């Protein structure tokens, strides 16, 4: 068997010598030349066949003396020839090469690594991909050059000799000007966030820079930096995109629909930041392959296109600890495992105490849902965790199989006591998901993707009322089964046609039981749908025009109706600097969240999922149109989007009313007119941006009086600013958020009426004080060795400790027969630190 030294020697000789002689006229294999010299000079050569058989040079002149022939061969090949005796000569390679054939791809402008590039050995089926660091390795010996291609960069052909230097060389690629699915700007808000010409925003955590107030790449906190995306209560479980509710967003993780998106009941994203590869956020113009949402699409993928080398990381902050490991099982198979668990039930930190106080405001935990002032002793135990596992298998050169599992869980155990009475309550929230994917590339023009998935959501609580013997048990469960097939056909260089089919079966169970007075209710809903999808993509030859037009038709078995959803994306390069964008869509949604009572599920996660029934809860339908442009020149970036959005079929119980409409059950619409503006300047190591959003968001309920009034989720004006400095391994970010206060409804009087009820003013007649928050983050990378790195982060949320009110409601104090106001406040000054070790 050939030794490792001989293998590296043969690799070196093959690629080094090939670059000098392969293309020269009259070249011969070195082995043939040596055999001729043996005959001409009556000598013998000893050599390792692998070191000479792949080398080709122009043969030396036959008239030369032997020593000059040997010297010539040495100069052309880099080999050494040593005389053993008058008859025998040894040919060998004395180069020390202790690395594989490798390289690193970087952007020629930003010097950032290029992930998921295709590296192919020409005239073979051997293909590898660059990882998140731009790194790749070539697995076999071949006399051919390598071809490097990426959808966003110009194709490049590299001779093998360029890879044979002391270190893996950096290969620079130029970005393609105006290409389909092109990245319009690669530095949107911060490093690792991209704006694409289809209107979507793409986030790559592995390349993520830094944003104010974030300790790591919290996916759902990061997306709230995008103009038009806010949270009226600063959580990731109540994200409002262009004035919509959280349940109107479609959250996907590797194709699995996720019904739970937050840990700590909304303050932390439920998706492990060490795992995700790409997050795509679409506010309008969604592809026809995505349905079941009337607002935005958040598509999270943790898949890598290549079988990357084994690596791991562990990290911890003042709330939780996490791990991540990727194992390269074979050249065509890999496993990925990640997990995270809170540390909150082991010890208490200032960060946890601030989070705890924020989450448990005005809930059973802090006793504020009681109508009496009673001294109650409360102790709680809380923890959360998430776990994922993935398997990737490449089968041949055209097929790929992936399997994924995700588990997300929040648990709260509560003990309350008064005098000698002691009661125990609990709340559990869990989302389990699994998916199986198969992809086949039939040829360069045609491919097929199959997906099977299941998602199971459960919200269960038990509330033992400490002042009485009443016990309330509640459950909300969702089971979503799905199958999708997607075909892609490249008809010509300018036109691609995609088509597919999707089946979904969704079941929802709601259960409520009270022991005193005895009451029990259980409802089960099931809805099946069949969706047929067609999508055409046109790209002009000069790459200046891109249009995508799609149609999704969905048939609902239960209702026996067919709903059509047209989608449009159009982008036009007016010149090298200005890019025009027009987006439009119609979408439908059958699954939504409602609130029956503010005290449901301990008053913490009080929303429950329910299916449309075409009567009290109709199918929600949306229409949206937007028009905007992107300007980019001399490190300036300016974007402007104007949009109109209308949602019909919403219910009052889905909007979180806490006024005269809290117990009213009816349906209506809302519509939003808005604008989103961003201006950003890159000064090299320092860059800064300011964004502004405007929303005019109104309800229309025919059965209410008045029928038209301001939406509960309207933030009419919102401004964000950040200044970010990146120098080598050190990064700093300082930024602020400001927006007008959330709409509220105030009582007409501080006293009750004759029926001992609160009489309210017209709905949303007032608003809270304006919200303002100043945040800071810093990070530093430490290189411990070639394979071990340490990253440290620090963040400060609300540096000025501003007392921001994010909600206000009113209740009756029965003991004093007066009206009380309940205020919910945002996080105060909250520090956090994080340390991450990668190896």
Short mmCIF file of C-alpha atoms in Angstrom, two decimals, residues 37-453:
data_model
loop_
_atom_site.label_atom_id
_atom_site.label_comp_id
_atom_site.label_asym_id
_atom_site.label_seq_id
_atom_site.Cartn_x
_atom_site.Cartn_y
_atom_site.Cartn_z
CA UNK A 37 16.60 7.36 -21.85
CA UNK A 38 17.11 3.89 -20.31
CA UNK A 39 17.41 2.44 -23.82
CA UNK A 40 19.52 5.29 -25.19
CA UNK A 41 22.02 5.28 -22.30
CA UNK A 42 21.81 1.67 -21.12
CA UNK A 43 20.78 2.59 -17.55
CA UNK A 44 17.87 1.86 -15.16
CA UNK A 45 15.63 4.26 -13.23
CA UNK A 46 14.02 3.41 -9.90
CA UNK A 47 10.89 5.45 -9.06
CA UNK A 48 7.43 5.33 -7.57
CA UNK A 49 5.06 5.02 -10.51
CA UNK A 50 2.45 7.36 -8.93
CA UNK A 51 5.05 10.14 -8.75
CA UNK A 52 5.91 10.14 -12.44
CA UNK A 53 3.03 8.65 -14.37
CA UNK A 54 0.94 11.83 -14.31
CA UNK A 55 3.79 14.20 -15.26
CA UNK A 56 4.10 15.35 -18.87
CA UNK A 57 6.97 17.45 -20.33
CA UNK A 58 8.71 18.12 -23.62
CA UNK A 59 11.46 15.46 -23.84
CA UNK A 60 15.12 16.53 -23.76
CA UNK A 61 17.09 16.39 -26.97
CA UNK A 62 18.51 12.95 -27.66
CA UNK A 63 21.91 14.47 -28.52
CA UNK A 64 22.42 15.81 -24.99
CA UNK A 65 24.78 14.02 -22.62
CA UNK A 66 23.10 11.95 -19.90
CA UNK A 67 23.86 14.37 -17.04
CA UNK A 68 22.29 17.26 -19.04
CA UNK A 69 19.18 15.19 -19.75
CA UNK A 70 18.85 14.46 -16.05
CA UNK A 71 19.40 18.09 -15.11
CA UNK A 72 16.77 19.14 -17.66
CA UNK A 73 14.22 16.73 -16.19
CA UNK A 74 14.92 18.02 -12.68
CA UNK A 75 14.41 21.64 -13.77
CA UNK A 76 11.12 20.90 -15.53
CA UNK A 77 9.56 18.59 -12.96
CA UNK A 78 10.94 19.58 -9.57
CA UNK A 79 11.94 15.94 -9.04
CA UNK A 80 15.36 14.87 -7.83
CA UNK A 81 17.49 12.26 -9.63
CA UNK A 82 20.24 10.57 -7.60
CA UNK A 83 22.93 8.28 -9.02
CA UNK A 84 23.09 4.99 -7.13
CA UNK A 85 25.87 3.42 -9.24
CA UNK A 86 26.96 3.44 -12.86
CA UNK A 87 23.78 1.67 -13.93
CA UNK A 88 21.00 2.65 -11.48
CA UNK A 89 19.47 6.07 -10.83
CA UNK A 90 16.74 6.95 -8.32
CA UNK A 91 13.97 9.43 -9.26
CA UNK A 92 12.12 10.83 -6.25
CA UNK A 93 10.18 13.80 -4.91
CA UNK A 94 11.80 15.50 -1.91
CA UNK A 95 9.01 18.08 -1.43
CA UNK A 96 7.31 18.04 1.97
CA UNK A 97 3.57 18.40 1.42
CA UNK A 98 1.52 17.76 4.56
CA UNK A 99 -1.79 19.29 3.52
CA UNK A 100 -4.61 18.22 1.19
CA UNK A 101 -5.43 19.96 -2.06
CA UNK A 102 -7.50 22.84 -0.67
CA UNK A 103 -8.45 26.48 -0.96
CA UNK A 104 -10.59 29.25 0.52
CA UNK A 105 -13.00 31.33 -1.54
CA UNK A 106 -13.48 35.02 -0.68
CA UNK A 107 -15.34 37.98 -2.15
CA UNK A 108 -12.84 40.18 -3.99
CA UNK A 109 -14.52 43.34 -2.62
CA UNK A 110 -15.53 42.55 0.96
CA UNK A 111 -12.97 39.76 1.59
CA UNK A 112 -15.77 37.75 3.22
CA UNK A 113 -15.83 33.96 2.74
CA UNK A 114 -18.09 32.54 0.05
CA UNK A 115 -20.29 29.68 1.17
CA UNK A 116 -21.96 26.98 -0.97
CA UNK A 117 -19.86 27.60 -4.08
CA UNK A 118 -19.56 24.61 -6.42
CA UNK A 119 -16.02 23.37 -7.09
CA UNK A 120 -15.95 20.87 -9.95
CA UNK A 121 -13.07 18.99 -11.54
CA UNK A 122 -13.54 19.61 -15.24
CA UNK A 123 -14.60 16.68 -17.44
CA UNK A 124 -15.50 14.58 -14.37
CA UNK A 125 -18.48 14.10 -12.04
CA UNK A 126 -16.42 15.08 -8.98
CA UNK A 127 -17.98 18.08 -7.23
CA UNK A 128 -17.45 19.57 -3.78
CA UNK A 129 -18.84 22.68 -2.06
CA UNK A 130 -17.29 25.42 0.02
CA UNK A 131 -18.34 25.61 3.66
CA UNK A 132 -19.39 28.65 5.70
CA UNK A 133 -15.73 29.71 5.91
CA UNK A 134 -15.27 29.42 2.13
CA UNK A 135 -13.03 26.36 2.61
CA UNK A 136 -12.97 23.33 0.29
CA UNK A 137 -10.90 20.20 -0.32
CA UNK A 138 -10.40 18.24 -3.55
CA UNK A 139 -10.73 14.49 -2.84
CA UNK A 140 -8.97 12.87 -5.84
CA UNK A 141 -6.10 13.23 -8.32
CA UNK A 142 -7.00 14.47 -11.79
CA UNK A 143 -5.07 16.19 -14.60
CA UNK A 144 -7.94 18.64 -15.15
CA UNK A 145 -8.34 22.17 -13.85
CA UNK A 146 -11.05 23.02 -11.34
CA UNK A 147 -14.08 25.13 -12.18
CA UNK A 148 -15.56 27.32 -9.43
CA UNK A 149 -19.14 28.60 -9.75
CA UNK A 150 -21.65 30.35 -7.51
CA UNK A 151 -25.02 31.87 -8.31
CA UNK A 152 -23.88 35.31 -7.13
CA UNK A 153 -20.30 35.27 -8.48
CA UNK A 154 -18.52 35.02 -11.81
CA UNK A 155 -17.32 31.57 -12.81
CA UNK A 156 -13.57 30.97 -12.44
CA UNK A 157 -11.25 28.21 -13.69
CA UNK A 158 -8.14 27.58 -11.58
CA UNK A 159 -5.11 25.41 -12.51
CA UNK A 160 -4.17 22.95 -9.81
CA UNK A 161 -0.73 24.48 -9.40
CA UNK A 162 -2.34 27.51 -7.70
CA UNK A 163 -3.44 25.26 -4.84
CA UNK A 164 0.07 24.05 -4.12
CA UNK A 165 1.48 26.66 -1.79
CA UNK A 166 2.46 26.52 1.86
CA UNK A 167 -1.11 27.31 3.02
CA UNK A 168 -4.48 26.77 1.41
CA UNK A 169 -4.62 29.76 -0.95
CA UNK A 170 -7.36 32.38 -0.99
CA UNK A 171 -9.15 32.48 -4.31
CA UNK A 172 -11.01 35.71 -5.01
CA UNK A 173 -14.30 35.78 -6.92
CA UNK A 174 -16.10 38.74 -8.46
CA UNK A 175 -19.77 39.30 -7.77
CA UNK A 176 -22.07 38.93 -10.76
CA UNK A 177 -23.88 42.09 -11.84
CA UNK A 178 -27.66 41.63 -11.89
CA UNK A 179 -28.27 37.90 -11.88
CA UNK A 180 -31.40 35.94 -10.99
CA UNK A 181 -31.82 35.68 -7.20
CA UNK A 182 -28.91 38.08 -6.99
CA UNK A 183 -27.92 39.75 -3.77
CA UNK A 184 -28.62 43.44 -4.29
CA UNK A 185 -26.58 44.38 -1.26
CA UNK A 186 -24.38 42.13 0.84
CA UNK A 187 -24.12 44.42 3.83
CA UNK A 188 -27.72 45.18 4.77
CA UNK A 189 -27.75 46.54 8.37
CA UNK A 190 -24.72 44.39 9.25
CA UNK A 191 -22.38 41.72 7.93
CA UNK A 192 -24.25 38.53 7.09
CA UNK A 193 -27.59 40.16 6.16
CA UNK A 194 -28.41 40.42 2.46
CA UNK A 195 -31.16 42.13 0.49
CA UNK A 196 -32.12 40.20 -2.65
CA UNK A 197 -33.80 41.43 -5.78
CA UNK A 198 -36.94 39.36 -5.11
CA UNK A 199 -37.64 41.63 -2.14
CA UNK A 200 -36.60 39.12 0.52
CA UNK A 201 -34.01 39.59 3.23
CA UNK A 202 -31.53 36.77 3.83
CA UNK A 203 -29.64 36.28 7.10
CA UNK A 204 -26.61 34.00 7.39
CA UNK A 205 -25.71 33.51 11.09
CA UNK A 206 -22.28 32.03 10.27
CA UNK A 207 -21.30 35.35 8.66
CA UNK A 208 -23.24 37.52 11.07
CA UNK A 209 -21.51 40.66 12.28
CA UNK A 210 -23.08 42.42 15.24
CA UNK A 211 -26.26 44.34 16.08
CA UNK A 212 -27.00 46.50 19.14
CA UNK A 213 -28.37 44.63 22.13
CA UNK A 214 -27.87 41.11 20.72
CA UNK A 215 -25.59 38.70 22.54
CA UNK A 216 -25.62 36.26 19.59
CA UNK A 217 -27.51 35.70 16.35
CA UNK A 218 -31.00 35.44 17.81
CA UNK A 219 -32.83 34.91 14.54
CA UNK A 220 -36.16 36.44 15.46
CA UNK A 221 -34.64 39.39 17.33
CA UNK A 222 -32.40 40.04 14.34
CA UNK A 223 -35.29 40.20 11.88
CA UNK A 224 -36.92 42.92 14.02
CA UNK A 225 -34.13 45.23 12.88
CA UNK A 226 -35.60 45.12 9.35
CA UNK A 227 -37.84 48.12 8.51
CA UNK A 228 -41.52 47.17 8.77
CA UNK A 229 -40.97 44.38 11.31
CA UNK A 230 -41.70 45.18 14.96
CA UNK A 231 -43.05 43.70 18.15
CA UNK A 232 -45.50 45.74 20.18
CA UNK A 233 -44.39 43.91 23.34
CA UNK A 234 -40.68 43.34 22.44
CA UNK A 235 -41.07 39.55 22.19
CA UNK A 236 -40.29 37.02 19.45
CA UNK A 237 -43.67 35.35 20.01
CA UNK A 238 -45.55 38.48 18.96
CA UNK A 239 -43.82 39.71 15.80
CA UNK A 240 -45.84 42.19 13.79
CA UNK A 241 -44.97 42.46 10.10
CA UNK A 242 -46.55 45.49 8.46
CA UNK A 243 -49.20 45.69 11.16
CA UNK A 244 -50.19 42.01 11.20
CA UNK A 245 -50.46 39.60 14.12
CA UNK A 246 -47.84 36.97 14.95
CA UNK A 247 -49.97 34.00 13.89
CA UNK A 248 -50.34 35.51 10.40
CA UNK A 249 -46.63 34.82 9.79
CA UNK A 250 -45.55 31.43 8.46
CA UNK A 251 -42.50 30.10 10.33
CA UNK A 252 -40.72 27.17 8.71
CA UNK A 253 -37.70 25.24 9.97
CA UNK A 254 -36.32 22.99 7.22
CA UNK A 255 -39.83 22.91 5.76
CA UNK A 256 -41.56 22.08 9.06
CA UNK A 257 -44.25 24.53 10.14
CA UNK A 258 -43.44 25.78 13.63
CA UNK A 259 -46.24 26.82 15.99
CA UNK A 260 -43.91 27.78 18.85
CA UNK A 261 -41.18 30.31 18.09
CA UNK A 262 -39.96 31.50 21.48
CA UNK A 263 -38.28 30.41 24.69
CA UNK A 264 -38.89 32.16 28.00
CA UNK A 265 -42.42 32.70 26.66
CA UNK A 266 -41.26 34.98 23.91
CA UNK A 267 -38.11 36.80 25.01
CA UNK A 268 -35.64 34.43 23.28
CA UNK A 269 -35.83 32.75 19.87
CA UNK A 270 -36.52 29.02 20.05
CA UNK A 271 -34.07 28.30 17.22
CA UNK A 272 -30.48 27.52 18.16
CA UNK A 273 -28.30 30.31 16.68
CA UNK A 274 -25.34 27.91 16.25
CA UNK A 275 -27.32 25.74 13.86
CA UNK A 276 -29.06 27.85 11.23
CA UNK A 277 -27.39 28.28 7.84
CA UNK A 278 -29.84 30.68 6.18
CA UNK A 279 -32.94 32.60 7.24
CA UNK A 280 -35.07 34.13 4.49
CA UNK A 281 -37.64 36.80 5.41
CA UNK A 282 -40.29 37.69 2.81
CA UNK A 283 -42.78 40.49 3.51
CA UNK A 284 -44.51 40.41 0.11
CA UNK A 285 -44.32 38.62 -3.24
CA UNK A 286 -44.01 35.20 -1.62
CA UNK A 287 -43.28 32.24 -3.89
CA UNK A 288 -46.38 30.24 -4.84
CA UNK A 289 -44.85 27.21 -3.11
CA UNK A 290 -45.68 28.77 0.27
CA UNK A 291 -49.21 29.19 1.58
CA UNK A 292 -51.17 29.29 4.84
CA UNK A 293 -50.15 32.80 5.91
CA UNK A 294 -51.62 36.21 5.18
CA UNK A 295 -48.60 38.15 6.36
CA UNK A 296 -44.91 37.24 6.04
CA UNK A 297 -42.80 34.13 5.45
CA UNK A 298 -39.83 33.27 7.69
CA UNK A 299 -38.04 30.30 6.12
CA UNK A 300 -35.21 28.90 8.27
CA UNK A 301 -32.81 26.36 6.80
CA UNK A 302 -30.03 24.55 8.63
CA UNK A 303 -28.99 22.49 5.62
CA UNK A 304 -25.58 22.81 4.00
CA UNK A 305 -25.00 22.00 0.33
CA UNK A 306 -21.75 20.23 1.06
CA UNK A 307 -20.44 17.52 3.35
CA UNK A 308 -18.40 19.73 5.62
CA UNK A 309 -15.59 18.63 7.88
CA UNK A 310 -16.24 17.67 11.49
CA UNK A 311 -16.52 20.61 13.87
CA UNK A 312 -18.14 21.47 17.18
CA UNK A 313 -18.89 24.37 19.48
CA UNK A 314 -20.09 24.96 23.03
CA UNK A 315 -21.28 28.24 24.48
CA UNK A 316 -22.99 29.73 27.49
CA UNK A 317 -24.53 33.01 28.58
CA UNK A 318 -26.38 34.17 31.70
CA UNK A 319 -29.62 32.49 30.58
CA UNK A 320 -28.68 29.25 28.85
CA UNK A 321 -25.92 26.96 27.56
CA UNK A 322 -25.78 25.28 24.16
CA UNK A 323 -23.76 22.86 22.05
CA UNK A 324 -23.45 22.09 18.38
CA UNK A 325 -21.54 19.37 16.56
CA UNK A 326 -21.23 18.39 12.91
CA UNK A 327 -19.80 14.96 12.16
CA UNK A 328 -18.52 14.04 8.72
CA UNK A 329 -19.31 10.31 8.70
CA UNK A 330 -18.11 9.66 5.14
CA UNK A 331 -17.37 11.69 2.04
CA UNK A 332 -21.10 11.62 1.31
CA UNK A 333 -22.75 11.53 4.72
CA UNK A 334 -22.90 13.81 7.74
CA UNK A 335 -24.71 14.14 11.08
CA UNK A 336 -25.51 17.36 12.88
CA UNK A 337 -26.68 17.59 16.50
CA UNK A 338 -27.46 20.69 18.54
CA UNK A 339 -28.99 21.38 21.92
CA UNK A 340 -29.65 24.21 24.30
CA UNK A 341 -30.94 24.34 27.87
CA UNK A 342 -31.69 27.13 30.27
CA UNK A 343 -29.68 27.53 33.46
CA UNK A 344 -32.55 29.27 35.23
CA UNK A 345 -33.50 26.37 37.50
CA UNK A 346 -29.89 25.96 38.68
CA UNK A 347 -29.04 29.53 39.65
CA UNK A 348 -30.42 33.03 39.31
CA UNK A 349 -28.60 35.81 37.48
CA UNK A 350 -29.49 39.50 37.10
CA UNK A 351 -30.35 38.77 33.48
CA UNK A 352 -32.74 35.98 34.46
CA UNK A 353 -34.39 38.10 37.14
CA UNK A 354 -35.04 40.88 34.63
CA UNK A 355 -36.44 38.42 32.11
CA UNK A 356 -38.54 36.76 34.81
CA UNK A 357 -40.03 40.05 35.97
CA UNK A 358 -40.80 41.03 32.39
CA UNK A 359 -42.53 37.76 31.43
CA UNK A 360 -44.58 37.24 34.57
CA UNK A 361 -46.05 40.71 34.82
CA UNK A 362 -49.84 40.78 35.23
CA UNK A 363 -50.17 36.99 35.28
CA UNK A 364 -51.16 34.40 37.84
CA UNK A 365 -47.49 34.22 38.81
CA UNK A 366 -47.54 37.79 40.16
CA UNK A 367 -51.15 37.51 41.40
CA UNK A 368 -52.35 40.54 39.45
CA UNK A 369 -55.27 38.73 37.83
CA UNK A 370 -56.92 38.59 41.22
CA UNK A 371 -59.54 41.24 41.90
CA UNK A 372 -58.46 41.45 45.54
CA UNK A 373 -55.35 42.59 47.32
CA UNK A 374 -54.05 39.46 49.07
CA UNK A 375 -50.55 38.64 50.25
CA UNK A 376 -49.64 35.46 48.36
CA UNK A 377 -46.28 33.72 48.55
CA UNK A 378 -45.21 32.57 45.09
CA UNK A 379 -42.32 30.33 44.08
CA UNK A 380 -41.70 29.19 40.54
CA UNK A 381 -39.37 26.78 38.77
CA UNK A 382 -38.85 27.45 35.09
CA UNK A 383 -36.70 25.90 32.38
CA UNK A 384 -36.56 25.53 28.61
CA UNK A 385 -34.62 23.47 26.11
CA UNK A 386 -34.38 22.73 22.41
CA UNK A 387 -32.75 19.87 20.55
CA UNK A 388 -32.18 19.12 16.87
CA UNK A 389 -30.62 16.34 14.89
CA UNK A 390 -30.00 16.13 11.14
CA UNK A 391 -28.72 13.58 8.69
CA UNK A 392 -27.45 14.33 5.19
CA UNK A 393 -26.67 11.64 2.64
CA UNK A 394 -25.55 12.25 -0.94
CA UNK A 395 -26.36 9.33 -3.20
CA UNK A 396 -24.29 9.32 -6.35
CA UNK A 397 -23.88 12.69 -7.99
CA UNK A 398 -27.55 13.47 -8.58
CA UNK A 399 -29.47 12.49 -5.44
CA UNK A 400 -29.59 13.78 -1.89
CA UNK A 401 -31.48 12.60 1.20
CA UNK A 402 -31.94 14.67 4.38
CA UNK A 403 -33.78 13.90 7.62
CA UNK A 404 -34.39 16.39 10.45
CA UNK A 405 -35.90 16.35 13.94
CA UNK A 406 -36.55 19.35 16.21
CA UNK A 407 -37.85 19.55 19.79
CA UNK A 408 -38.69 22.81 21.58
CA UNK A 409 -40.03 22.95 25.13
CA UNK A 410 -40.88 25.48 27.87
CA UNK A 411 -41.89 24.33 31.37
CA UNK A 412 -43.12 26.30 34.38
CA UNK A 413 -43.97 24.87 37.81
CA UNK A 414 -45.65 27.25 40.22
CA UNK A 415 -46.29 26.96 43.96
CA UNK A 416 -48.53 29.53 45.66
CA UNK A 417 -49.45 29.63 49.34
CA UNK A 418 -51.61 31.77 51.60
CA UNK A 419 -51.95 31.07 55.31
CA UNK A 420 -51.94 27.27 55.41
CA UNK A 421 -53.30 26.78 51.89
CA UNK A 422 -50.81 25.64 49.29
CA UNK A 423 -51.55 25.07 45.61
CA UNK A 424 -49.46 23.88 42.64
CA UNK A 425 -49.90 25.02 39.06
CA UNK A 426 -47.94 24.29 35.90
CA UNK A 427 -47.63 25.29 32.27
CA UNK A 428 -45.95 23.34 29.48
CA UNK A 429 -45.42 24.37 25.86
CA UNK A 430 -43.84 22.04 23.31
CA UNK A 431 -43.31 21.77 19.56
CA UNK A 432 -42.03 18.56 17.95
CA UNK A 433 -41.22 18.31 14.27
CA UNK A 434 -39.70 15.89 11.78
CA UNK A 435 -39.10 15.97 8.03
CA UNK A 436 -37.71 13.75 5.29
CA UNK A 437 -36.46 15.29 2.02
CA UNK A 438 -35.34 13.75 -1.26
CA UNK A 439 -33.80 15.77 -4.09
CA UNK A 440 -32.96 14.46 -7.57
CA UNK A 441 -31.15 16.45 -10.26
CA UNK A 442 -32.21 14.60 -13.39
CA UNK A 443 -29.93 16.75 -15.52
CA UNK A 444 -28.78 20.38 -15.73
CA UNK A 445 -32.27 21.56 -16.68
CA UNK A 446 -34.60 19.42 -14.53
CA UNK A 447 -34.83 18.56 -10.84
CA UNK A 448 -37.39 17.20 -8.37
CA UNK A 449 -37.74 17.74 -4.63
CA UNK A 450 -39.95 15.62 -2.33
CA UNK A 451 -40.78 16.51 1.27
CA UNK A 452 -42.72 14.74 4.01
CA UNK A 453 -43.15 16.47 7.36
#
